[in-house]
């Protein structure tokens, strides 16, 4: 298990290149289950969750080869239809295999993912949608088993705009002949990217990125090439890190259109942000103004940036409120930030943050990907040495974060814990 040592207090300066999006790459890799023809996916970040997804595809019978950031996936005989617990428990997104496998084979067995550090995370909306398309559900030994002689197109209205449920249903619909519509669909950019990929496979997809998606499925999909969009959460994390530590950073390849809510909040806090076709530049110095945020489905403030934003706001002039409306317990980082001198009072889904003039380095522990990123942001801005444990959480979602930050002048290194 690795740890990070961070000697804080240095401004960040220079240029970083944003990697491909983890949360776009995961469903796109899984969507290759819809075809037996080869697919080539490029700009795939090298991360633990991606490796887990590739292992899942291999377990299901796909042949996978990786070269740098490009993944080639082809058929290697008949596919299996069971996603085992030892993989699902490592990565909840494994449940996305349900839609494509059910559409192709009329059956799928997926271990129930269970809750995680940030919430209970049920999959009822996924199941409700698949049932509307004709699947019958049963439970067997901790697994959910879905069967349908053949899925039928349907008009599905989600009770909440779940990202995963929207993706699962888009994939199920792409492999089901006829027109399926998904209403109150999630509008995240990753959904739009999945729509582009499903179109390249031969399905008719319109409206991805809006709350009404129309998918015209076909029984036989073809292979395709696809380049994954840049990671807006990695971009946002680096922007917040630069704002908190101070300095000037240019993020090449970053897409400002995907981050309107964050860029607005950064500007309110006093950072100078300039966005252009080539990327985003941020300059910042001194303590920020305190800016309250509330997490919302896209295009609102992303829940995945709530923890880094809280780390930044611990240094705010004045106080602000941070409300988490997507996950019910995504505040574990608040107590860790408290160990560094932050003043945060959590009541239910709201955290009141009172800014302090400086944070002090301390030993802290990551509890999920973004909580870990928040501790790194705090460590970069703090006085003295911060020691972040359980870096494997951070590695699930950021490709060598310490290397990117070192190139920007941060003093951060990875050490192997004894
Ligand atoms: C995706 O998770 C992302 N993961 C998450 O990123 C992200 O935080 C989340 O969307 C919200 O933006 C991937 O894309 C792989 P949801 P997902 O279904 O699809 C409830 C990260 O750090 N819900 O939109 O699981 C659920 O419990 C990760 O990269 C139900 O009640 O998110 C949650 O409270 C973490 N029933 C809310 O909806 C359901 O059937 C949002 O979940 C499904 C969801």
CSV table of C-alpha atoms and ligand atoms in Angstrom, one decimal:
chain,number,residue,atom,x,y,z
A,1,UNK,CA,0.0,0.0,0.0
A,2,UNK,CA,1.4,3.4,-1.0
A,3,UNK,CA,1.2,6.7,0.9
A,4,UNK,CA,1.9,10.3,-0.3
A,5,UNK,CA,4.2,12.7,1.5
A,6,UNK,CA,3.4,16.3,0.6
A,7,UNK,CA,5.4,19.3,1.7
A,8,UNK,CA,2.9,22.0,1.3
A,9,UNK,CA,3.0,25.8,0.8
A,10,UNK,CA,4.5,25.9,-2.7
A,11,UNK,CA,2.5,27.5,-5.6
A,12,UNK,CA,1.8,25.4,-8.7
A,13,UNK,CA,3.1,26.6,-12.0
A,14,UNK,CA,3.2,25.2,-15.5
A,15,UNK,CA,1.2,23.1,-17.9
A,16,UNK,CA,-0.5,19.7,-17.4
A,17,UNK,CA,-2.3,17.6,-19.9
A,18,UNK,CA,-5.7,16.2,-18.9
A,19,UNK,CA,-6.2,12.4,-19.2
A,20,UNK,CA,-9.2,10.7,-20.7
A,21,UNK,CA,-12.3,10.4,-18.5
A,22,UNK,CA,-12.5,7.4,-16.2
A,23,UNK,CA,-16.3,7.6,-15.9
A,24,UNK,CA,-16.7,7.9,-19.7
A,25,UNK,CA,-14.2,5.1,-20.4
A,26,UNK,CA,-15.9,2.6,-18.0
A,27,UNK,CA,-19.3,2.3,-19.7
A,28,UNK,CA,-17.7,2.6,-23.2
A,29,UNK,CA,-15.4,-0.4,-22.5
A,30,UNK,CA,-18.4,-2.3,-21.2
A,31,UNK,CA,-20.5,-1.4,-24.2
A,32,UNK,CA,-18.1,-3.5,-26.4
A,33,UNK,CA,-20.0,-6.5,-25.0
A,34,UNK,CA,-22.7,-5.5,-27.5
A,35,UNK,CA,-20.6,-6.6,-30.5
A,36,UNK,CA,-18.4,-9.5,-31.5
A,37,UNK,CA,-16.4,-7.3,-33.8
A,38,UNK,CA,-13.2,-5.6,-32.7
A,39,UNK,CA,-13.3,-2.2,-31.0
A,40,UNK,CA,-10.4,0.2,-30.4
A,41,UNK,CA,-10.8,2.7,-27.6
A,42,UNK,CA,-8.1,5.4,-27.2
A,43,UNK,CA,-7.4,8.0,-24.5
A,44,UNK,CA,-8.2,5.5,-21.8
A,45,UNK,CA,-6.6,6.5,-18.5
A,46,UNK,CA,-4.3,4.0,-16.8
A,47,UNK,CA,-6.2,3.5,-13.6
A,48,UNK,CA,-7.1,0.7,-11.2
A,49,UNK,CA,-10.8,0.9,-12.1
A,50,UNK,CA,-10.0,0.6,-15.8
A,51,UNK,CA,-7.8,-2.5,-15.0
A,52,UNK,CA,-10.7,-4.0,-13.0
A,53,UNK,CA,-13.1,-3.3,-16.0
A,54,UNK,CA,-10.7,-5.0,-18.4
A,55,UNK,CA,-10.4,-8.0,-16.1
A,56,UNK,CA,-14.2,-8.2,-15.9
A,57,UNK,CA,-14.4,-8.2,-19.7
A,58,UNK,CA,-11.8,-11.0,-19.9
A,59,UNK,CA,-13.7,-13.0,-17.3
A,60,UNK,CA,-16.8,-12.6,-19.5
A,61,UNK,CA,-14.8,-14.0,-22.5
A,62,UNK,CA,-13.4,-10.9,-24.3
A,63,UNK,CA,-9.8,-10.7,-25.5
A,64,UNK,CA,-8.2,-7.5,-24.3
A,65,UNK,CA,-4.9,-5.9,-25.2
A,66,UNK,CA,-3.6,-2.6,-23.9
A,67,UNK,CA,-0.9,-0.4,-25.5
A,68,UNK,CA,-0.3,2.9,-23.6
A,69,UNK,CA,-3.7,4.6,-23.5
A,70,UNK,CA,-5.3,2.5,-26.2
A,71,UNK,CA,-7.3,-0.6,-25.5
A,72,UNK,CA,-8.2,-3.2,-28.2
A,73,UNK,CA,-11.1,-5.5,-27.4
A,74,UNK,CA,-12.2,-8.4,-29.6
A,75,UNK,CA,-14.2,-11.7,-29.3
A,76,UNK,CA,-12.5,-14.8,-28.0
A,77,UNK,CA,-15.4,-17.3,-28.3
A,78,UNK,CA,-18.8,-17.3,-26.6
A,79,UNK,CA,-19.4,-14.7,-23.9
A,80,UNK,CA,-20.3,-15.6,-20.3
A,81,UNK,CA,-23.2,-13.8,-18.6
A,82,UNK,CA,-22.1,-13.8,-15.0
A,83,UNK,CA,-20.3,-10.9,-13.3
A,84,UNK,CA,-18.7,-12.4,-10.2
A,85,UNK,CA,-18.7,-10.8,-6.7
A,86,UNK,CA,-14.9,-10.7,-6.4
A,87,UNK,CA,-14.9,-8.1,-9.3
A,88,UNK,CA,-18.1,-6.3,-8.5
A,89,UNK,CA,-17.1,-5.6,-4.9
A,90,UNK,CA,-14.0,-3.9,-6.2
A,91,UNK,CA,-15.9,-1.7,-8.6
A,92,UNK,CA,-19.6,-1.0,-8.5
A,93,UNK,CA,-19.7,0.1,-12.2
A,94,UNK,CA,-19.5,-3.7,-13.0
A,95,UNK,CA,-23.3,-3.7,-12.7
A,96,UNK,CA,-23.3,-1.9,-16.1
A,97,UNK,CA,-22.8,-5.3,-17.8
A,98,UNK,CA,-26.4,-6.1,-17.1
A,99,UNK,CA,-27.9,-4.0,-19.9
A,100,UNK,CA,-25.7,-5.2,-22.8
A,101,UNK,CA,-25.6,-8.9,-21.7
A,102,UNK,CA,-29.3,-9.0,-21.2
A,103,UNK,CA,-30.0,-7.5,-24.6
A,104,UNK,CA,-27.7,-10.0,-26.3
A,105,UNK,CA,-28.3,-13.2,-24.4
A,106,UNK,CA,-31.6,-12.8,-22.6
A,107,UNK,CA,-30.0,-13.5,-19.2
A,108,UNK,CA,-27.4,-12.0,-16.9
A,109,UNK,CA,-26.3,-12.7,-13.3
A,110,UNK,CA,-24.6,-9.9,-11.5
A,111,UNK,CA,-23.4,-9.9,-7.9
A,112,UNK,CA,-25.3,-7.1,-5.9
A,113,UNK,CA,-22.7,-4.4,-5.3
A,114,UNK,CA,-23.7,-3.4,-1.8
A,115,UNK,CA,-23.0,0.0,-0.3
A,116,UNK,CA,-19.7,1.9,-0.1
A,117,UNK,CA,-18.0,4.6,1.8
A,118,UNK,CA,-20.1,7.4,0.3
A,119,UNK,CA,-23.6,5.9,0.4
A,120,UNK,CA,-25.9,2.9,0.2
A,121,UNK,CA,-26.0,3.1,-3.6
A,122,UNK,CA,-28.9,0.8,-4.5
A,123,UNK,CA,-29.5,-0.3,-8.1
A,124,UNK,CA,-33.3,-0.2,-8.1
A,125,UNK,CA,-33.5,2.4,-10.9
A,126,UNK,CA,-31.4,0.2,-13.2
A,127,UNK,CA,-33.6,-2.8,-12.4
A,128,UNK,CA,-36.9,-0.8,-12.8
A,129,UNK,CA,-35.8,0.3,-16.3
A,130,UNK,CA,-34.8,-3.2,-17.3
A,131,UNK,CA,-38.0,-4.6,-16.0
A,132,UNK,CA,-39.9,-2.1,-18.1
A,133,UNK,CA,-38.1,-3.6,-21.1
A,134,UNK,CA,-39.4,-7.0,-20.2
A,135,UNK,CA,-36.7,-8.5,-17.8
A,136,UNK,CA,-37.8,-10.7,-14.9
A,137,UNK,CA,-35.7,-10.4,-11.8
A,138,UNK,CA,-34.9,-13.0,-9.1
A,139,UNK,CA,-32.3,-13.0,-6.3
A,140,UNK,CA,-29.9,-15.9,-5.8
A,141,UNK,CA,-27.2,-16.0,-3.2
A,142,UNK,CA,-26.4,-12.3,-3.2
A,143,UNK,CA,-26.7,-12.1,-6.9
A,144,UNK,CA,-29.4,-10.5,-9.0
A,145,UNK,CA,-30.5,-12.7,-11.9
A,146,UNK,CA,-32.3,-11.1,-14.9
A,147,UNK,CA,-34.0,-13.0,-17.7
A,148,UNK,CA,-36.0,-12.1,-20.7
A,149,UNK,CA,-36.9,-14.2,-23.7
A,150,UNK,CA,-36.0,-11.1,-25.6
A,151,UNK,CA,-36.0,-7.5,-24.4
A,152,UNK,CA,-38.6,-5.2,-25.9
A,153,UNK,CA,-38.3,-1.5,-26.5
A,154,UNK,CA,-40.0,0.7,-23.9
A,155,UNK,CA,-40.7,4.2,-22.7
A,156,UNK,CA,-38.9,4.5,-19.4
A,157,UNK,CA,-39.1,7.4,-16.9
A,158,UNK,CA,-36.4,7.3,-14.2
A,159,UNK,CA,-37.5,8.4,-10.7
A,160,UNK,CA,-34.0,10.1,-10.4
A,161,UNK,CA,-31.5,11.0,-13.1
A,162,UNK,CA,-29.1,8.2,-12.2
A,163,UNK,CA,-25.9,8.2,-14.3
A,164,UNK,CA,-25.4,4.4,-14.1
A,165,UNK,CA,-29.1,3.6,-14.7
A,166,UNK,CA,-29.1,5.8,-17.8
A,167,UNK,CA,-26.0,4.1,-19.2
A,168,UNK,CA,-27.3,0.6,-18.4
A,169,UNK,CA,-30.6,1.3,-20.2
A,170,UNK,CA,-28.9,3.0,-23.2
A,171,UNK,CA,-26.8,-0.1,-23.7
A,172,UNK,CA,-29.8,-2.5,-23.2
A,173,UNK,CA,-31.8,-0.4,-25.7
A,174,UNK,CA,-28.9,-0.2,-28.3
A,175,UNK,CA,-29.0,-4.1,-28.5
A,176,UNK,CA,-32.9,-4.3,-28.6
A,177,UNK,CA,-34.6,-3.8,-32.0
A,178,UNK,CA,-37.0,-0.8,-31.9
A,179,UNK,CA,-37.2,2.5,-30.2
A,180,UNK,CA,-36.6,3.0,-26.5
A,181,UNK,CA,-36.9,6.4,-24.8
A,182,UNK,CA,-35.4,7.3,-21.5
A,183,UNK,CA,-37.0,10.2,-19.7
A,184,UNK,CA,-35.5,12.1,-16.8
A,185,UNK,CA,-32.2,10.7,-18.1
A,186,UNK,CA,-28.9,11.9,-16.6
A,187,UNK,CA,-27.2,14.6,-18.7
A,188,UNK,CA,-23.6,14.1,-17.7
A,189,UNK,CA,-21.0,14.6,-20.5
A,190,UNK,CA,-20.0,10.9,-20.0
A,191,UNK,CA,-23.5,9.9,-21.1
A,192,UNK,CA,-23.1,12.0,-24.3
A,193,UNK,CA,-19.8,10.2,-25.0
A,194,UNK,CA,-21.4,6.8,-24.5
A,195,UNK,CA,-24.1,8.0,-27.0
A,196,UNK,CA,-21.4,8.8,-29.5
A,197,UNK,CA,-19.9,5.3,-29.1
A,198,UNK,CA,-23.2,3.5,-29.4
A,199,UNK,CA,-23.9,5.4,-32.6
A,200,UNK,CA,-20.5,4.3,-34.0
A,201,UNK,CA,-21.5,0.7,-33.1
A,202,UNK,CA,-24.6,1.2,-35.3
A,203,UNK,CA,-27.4,2.1,-32.9
A,204,UNK,CA,-29.5,5.2,-33.5
A,205,UNK,CA,-29.0,7.5,-30.4
A,206,UNK,CA,-30.4,11.0,-30.2
A,207,UNK,CA,-30.7,13.3,-27.1
A,208,UNK,CA,-27.8,11.9,-25.1
A,209,UNK,CA,-26.8,14.9,-22.9
A,210,UNK,CA,-30.4,16.0,-22.5
A,211,UNK,CA,-33.0,14.6,-20.2
A,212,UNK,CA,-34.8,12.7,-23.0
A,213,UNK,CA,-32.7,10.1,-24.8
A,214,UNK,CA,-34.1,8.1,-27.8
A,215,UNK,CA,-32.3,4.9,-28.7
A,216,UNK,CA,-33.1,2.9,-31.8
A,217,UNK,CA,-31.6,-0.5,-31.2
A,218,UNK,CA,-30.5,-3.0,-33.8
A,219,UNK,CA,-29.9,-6.8,-33.2
A,220,UNK,CA,-26.4,-6.8,-34.6
A,221,UNK,CA,-23.9,-4.1,-33.7
A,222,UNK,CA,-20.6,-3.6,-35.4
A,223,UNK,CA,-17.1,-2.8,-34.1
A,224,UNK,CA,-15.9,0.8,-33.8
A,225,UNK,CA,-13.0,3.1,-32.9
A,226,UNK,CA,-13.6,5.8,-30.3
A,227,UNK,CA,-11.5,8.4,-28.4
A,228,UNK,CA,-12.7,9.0,-24.9
A,229,UNK,CA,-13.4,12.7,-23.8
A,230,UNK,CA,-11.1,14.5,-21.3
A,231,UNK,CA,-11.7,13.9,-17.6
A,232,UNK,CA,-13.7,16.8,-16.2
A,233,UNK,CA,-13.2,15.7,-12.6
A,234,UNK,CA,-9.4,15.4,-13.0
A,235,UNK,CA,-9.5,18.8,-14.6
A,236,UNK,CA,-11.6,20.2,-11.8
A,237,UNK,CA,-9.4,18.7,-9.1
A,238,UNK,CA,-6.3,20.2,-10.7
A,239,UNK,CA,-8.0,23.6,-11.0
A,240,UNK,CA,-9.0,23.5,-7.3
A,241,UNK,CA,-5.5,22.4,-6.3
A,242,UNK,CA,-4.0,25.4,-8.2
A,243,UNK,CA,-6.5,27.7,-6.6
A,244,UNK,CA,-5.8,26.4,-3.1
A,245,UNK,CA,-2.0,26.3,-3.4
A,246,UNK,CA,-1.8,29.5,-5.5
A,247,UNK,CA,0.1,30.0,-8.8
A,248,UNK,CA,-0.7,29.8,-12.5
A,249,UNK,CA,-1.5,26.6,-14.2
A,250,UNK,CA,-2.6,25.8,-17.8
A,251,UNK,CA,-4.6,22.5,-18.3
A,252,UNK,CA,-4.2,21.5,-21.9
A,253,UNK,CA,-7.1,19.7,-23.4
A,254,UNK,CA,-9.5,20.6,-20.6
A,255,UNK,CA,-13.1,21.3,-21.8
A,256,UNK,CA,-14.6,24.3,-20.0
A,257,UNK,CA,-18.1,23.6,-21.4
A,258,UNK,CA,-18.2,20.6,-19.0
A,259,UNK,CA,-17.4,22.5,-15.9
A,260,UNK,CA,-19.5,25.7,-16.0
A,261,UNK,CA,-20.6,25.3,-12.3
A,262,UNK,CA,-17.1,24.8,-11.0
A,263,UNK,CA,-15.6,27.7,-13.1
A,264,UNK,CA,-18.3,30.0,-11.8
A,265,UNK,CA,-17.6,29.1,-8.2
A,266,UNK,CA,-13.8,29.5,-8.7
A,267,UNK,CA,-14.3,33.0,-10.2
A,268,UNK,CA,-16.6,33.9,-7.3
A,269,UNK,CA,-13.9,32.7,-4.9
A,270,UNK,CA,-11.4,35.2,-6.6
A,271,UNK,CA,-9.4,32.9,-8.9
A,272,UNK,CA,-8.8,34.2,-12.5
A,273,UNK,CA,-10.0,31.6,-14.9
A,274,UNK,CA,-9.6,31.8,-18.7
A,275,UNK,CA,-11.0,29.2,-20.9
A,276,UNK,CA,-10.2,28.7,-24.6
A,277,UNK,CA,-10.3,26.0,-27.3
A,278,UNK,CA,-6.9,24.7,-26.2
A,279,UNK,CA,-7.6,24.4,-22.5
A,280,UNK,CA,-8.2,26.3,-19.2
A,281,UNK,CA,-5.8,28.6,-17.4
A,282,UNK,CA,-6.1,29.5,-13.8
A,283,UNK,CA,-4.2,32.0,-11.6
A,284,UNK,CA,-4.8,32.5,-8.0
A,285,UNK,CA,-3.1,34.0,-4.9
A,286,UNK,CA,-4.0,34.5,-1.3
A,287,UNK,CA,-7.0,33.2,0.6
A,288,UNK,CA,-10.3,32.7,-1.4
A,289,UNK,CA,-13.6,34.3,-0.7
A,290,UNK,CA,-15.9,31.8,1.0
A,291,UNK,CA,-18.3,30.4,-1.7
A,292,UNK,CA,-21.2,28.0,-0.8
A,293,UNK,CA,-22.1,25.2,-3.2
A,294,UNK,CA,-24.7,22.5,-3.5
A,295,UNK,CA,-24.1,19.3,-5.5
A,296,UNK,CA,-26.5,18.6,-8.2
A,297,UNK,CA,-26.8,16.3,-11.3
A,298,UNK,CA,-25.0,17.8,-14.3
A,299,UNK,CA,-24.9,20.7,-15.2
A,300,UNK,CA,-24.9,21.5,-11.5
A,301,UNK,CA,-21.9,21.4,-9.2
A,302,UNK,CA,-20.5,17.8,-9.4
A,303,UNK,CA,-20.6,15.7,-6.3
A,304,UNK,CA,-17.2,14.3,-7.4
A,305,UNK,CA,-15.7,17.8,-6.8
A,306,UNK,CA,-17.4,18.5,-3.5
A,307,UNK,CA,-14.6,17.1,-1.3
A,308,UNK,CA,-11.8,19.0,-3.1
A,309,UNK,CA,-14.0,22.2,-3.0
A,310,UNK,CA,-14.4,21.7,0.8
A,311,UNK,CA,-10.6,21.4,1.2
A,312,UNK,CA,-10.2,24.7,-0.7
A,313,UNK,CA,-12.9,26.5,1.3
A,314,UNK,CA,-11.3,25.5,4.7
A,315,UNK,CA,-9.0,28.5,3.8
A,316,UNK,CA,-11.9,30.8,2.9
A,317,UNK,CA,-12.3,34.3,4.3
A,318,UNK,CA,-15.5,33.9,6.2
A,319,UNK,CA,-17.8,30.9,6.2
A,320,UNK,CA,-19.8,29.0,3.7
A,321,UNK,CA,-22.1,26.0,3.4
A,322,UNK,CA,-21.5,22.9,1.4
A,323,UNK,CA,-24.6,20.8,0.7
A,324,UNK,CA,-24.3,17.2,-0.7
A,325,UNK,CA,-27.5,16.3,-2.5
A,326,UNK,CA,-26.4,13.2,-4.5
A,327,UNK,CA,-24.8,10.8,-1.9
A,328,UNK,CA,-26.0,10.5,1.7
A,329,UNK,CA,-22.7,10.2,3.5
A,330,UNK,CA,-20.1,11.8,1.3
A,331,UNK,CA,-18.4,13.9,4.1
A,332,UNK,CA,-15.9,11.5,5.6
A,333,UNK,CA,-13.1,13.9,4.5
A,334,UNK,CA,-14.4,16.6,6.8
A,335,UNK,CA,-13.0,14.9,9.9
A,336,UNK,CA,-9.7,14.3,8.2
A,337,UNK,CA,-9.5,17.9,7.2
A,338,UNK,CA,-10.2,18.7,10.8
A,339,UNK,CA,-7.0,16.9,11.7
A,340,UNK,CA,-5.2,19.6,9.6
A,341,UNK,CA,-6.9,22.5,11.5
A,342,UNK,CA,-10.0,23.0,9.4
A,343,UNK,CA,-13.2,24.1,11.1
A,344,UNK,CA,-16.1,22.1,9.6
A,345,UNK,CA,-19.4,21.3,11.3
A,346,UNK,CA,-21.4,18.6,9.5
A,347,UNK,CA,-25.1,18.3,10.1
A,348,UNK,CA,-26.8,15.7,7.9
A,349,UNK,CA,-26.2,16.6,4.3
A,350,UNK,CA,-24.8,20.1,5.0
A,351,UNK,CA,-21.3,21.1,6.1
A,352,UNK,CA,-20.7,24.6,7.5
A,353,UNK,CA,-17.1,25.5,6.8
A,354,UNK,CA,-15.5,28.4,8.7
A,355,UNK,CA,-12.2,29.5,7.0
A,356,UNK,CA,-8.9,29.5,8.9
A,357,UNK,CA,-5.8,31.5,7.9
A,358,UNK,CA,-3.8,28.3,7.3
A,359,UNK,CA,-3.9,24.5,7.5
A,360,UNK,CA,-1.2,22.5,9.2
A,361,UNK,CA,0.3,19.3,7.7
A,362,UNK,CA,-0.9,16.1,9.4
A,363,UNK,CA,-1.3,12.4,8.9
A,364,UNK,CA,-4.7,11.7,7.2
A,365,UNK,CA,-6.4,8.9,5.5
A,366,UNK,CA,-8.3,8.7,2.1
A,367,UNK,CA,-11.7,7.0,2.3
A,368,UNK,CA,-12.7,7.2,-1.4
A,369,UNK,CA,-11.3,8.6,-4.6
A,370,UNK,CA,-12.4,12.1,-4.2
A,371,UNK,CA,-12.0,12.3,-0.5
A,372,UNK,CA,-8.4,11.3,-1.1
A,373,UNK,CA,-8.0,14.0,-3.8
A,374,UNK,CA,-9.3,16.6,-1.3
A,375,UNK,CA,-6.6,15.6,1.2
A,376,UNK,CA,-4.0,16.1,-1.5
A,377,UNK,CA,-5.4,19.6,-2.2
A,378,UNK,CA,-5.3,20.4,1.5
A,379,UNK,CA,-1.8,19.0,1.8
A,380,UNK,CA,-0.6,21.2,-1.1
A,381,UNK,CA,-2.0,24.3,0.5
A,382,UNK,CA,-1.0,23.5,4.1
A,383,UNK,CA,2.1,24.5,6.1
A,384,UNK,CA,4.5,21.6,6.7
A,385,UNK,CA,4.2,17.9,5.8
A,386,UNK,CA,1.0,16.0,5.1
A,387,UNK,CA,1.1,12.3,5.0
A,388,UNK,CA,-1.9,10.8,3.0
A,389,UNK,CA,-2.5,7.1,3.7
A,390,UNK,CA,-4.5,4.7,1.6
A,391,UNK,CA,-3.5,6.2,-1.7
A,392,UNK,CA,-5.0,3.2,-3.5
A,393,UNK,CA,-8.3,5.0,-3.4
A,394,UNK,CA,-6.8,7.9,-5.3
A,395,UNK,CA,-5.2,5.6,-7.8
A,396,UNK,CA,-8.7,4.3,-8.7
A,397,UNK,CA,-9.5,7.6,-10.3
A,398,UNK,CA,-6.3,9.6,-11.0
A,399,UNK,CA,-3.5,8.5,-13.2
A,400,UNK,CA,-0.3,9.1,-11.2
A,401,UNK,CA,-1.6,12.3,-9.6
A,402,UNK,CA,1.7,12.8,-7.8
A,403,UNK,CA,3.6,12.9,-11.1
A,404,UNK,CA,1.2,15.5,-12.6
A,405,UNK,CA,1.5,17.7,-9.5
A,406,UNK,CA,5.3,17.3,-9.3
A,407,UNK,CA,5.6,18.6,-12.9
A,408,UNK,CA,3.6,21.6,-11.7
A,409,UNK,CA,6.2,22.2,-9.0
A,410,UNK,CA,4.6,20.5,-6.0
A,411,UNK,CA,6.7,18.6,-3.5
A,412,UNK,CA,4.8,15.3,-3.3
A,413,UNK,CA,6.2,11.8,-3.4
A,414,UNK,CA,4.8,8.3,-3.2
A,415,UNK,CA,6.3,6.0,-0.6
A,416,UNK,CA,5.6,2.4,-0.1
A,417,UNK,CA,4.1,1.9,3.4
A,418,UNK,CA,6.0,-0.6,5.5
B,1,LIG,C1,-21.6,7.8,-11.2
B,1,LIG,O1,-21.9,6.9,-10.2
B,1,LIG,C2,-20.1,8.0,-11.1
B,1,LIG,N1,-19.4,6.7,-11.3
B,1,LIG,C3,-19.7,8.6,-9.7
B,1,LIG,O2,-18.4,8.8,-9.7
B,1,LIG,C4,-20.5,9.9,-9.5
B,1,LIG,O3,-20.2,10.4,-8.2
B,1,LIG,C5,-22.0,9.7,-9.8
B,1,LIG,O4,-22.2,9.1,-11.1
B,1,LIG,C6,-22.8,11.0,-9.7
B,1,LIG,O5,-22.3,11.9,-10.6
B,1,LIG,C7,-19.2,6.3,-12.6
B,1,LIG,O6,-19.6,6.9,-13.6
B,1,LIG,C8,-18.5,5.0,-12.7
B,1,LIG,P1,-25.8,7.6,-9.8
B,1,LIG,P2,-23.4,6.2,-10.3
B,1,LIG,O7,-26.5,6.3,-10.2
B,1,LIG,O8,-23.8,5.9,-11.7
B,1,LIG,C9,-28.9,6.9,-6.1
B,1,LIG,C10,-16.2,8.7,-8.7
B,1,LIG,O9,-15.7,9.2,-7.7
B,1,LIG,N2,-29.4,5.8,-6.9
B,1,LIG,O10,-26.1,8.8,-10.6
B,1,LIG,O11,-23.4,5.1,-9.3
B,1,LIG,C11,-27.5,6.6,-5.6
B,1,LIG,O12,-27.5,5.9,-4.4
B,1,LIG,C12,-17.6,8.1,-8.7
B,1,LIG,O13,-15.6,8.7,-9.8
B,1,LIG,C13,-30.4,5.0,-6.5
B,1,LIG,O14,-31.1,5.4,-5.4
B,1,LIG,O15,-24.3,7.4,-9.7
B,1,LIG,C14,-26.9,8.0,-5.4
B,1,LIG,O16,-27.4,8.5,-4.2
B,1,LIG,C15,-18.1,8.0,-7.3
B,1,LIG,N3,-30.9,3.9,-7.2
B,1,LIG,C16,-27.6,8.8,-6.5
B,1,LIG,O17,-28.7,8.0,-7.0
B,1,LIG,C17,-30.2,3.6,-8.3
B,1,LIG,O18,-30.7,2.6,-8.9
B,1,LIG,C18,-26.7,9.0,-7.7
B,1,LIG,O19,-26.2,7.8,-8.3
B,1,LIG,C19,-29.1,4.3,-8.8
B,1,LIG,C20,-28.7,5.4,-8.0
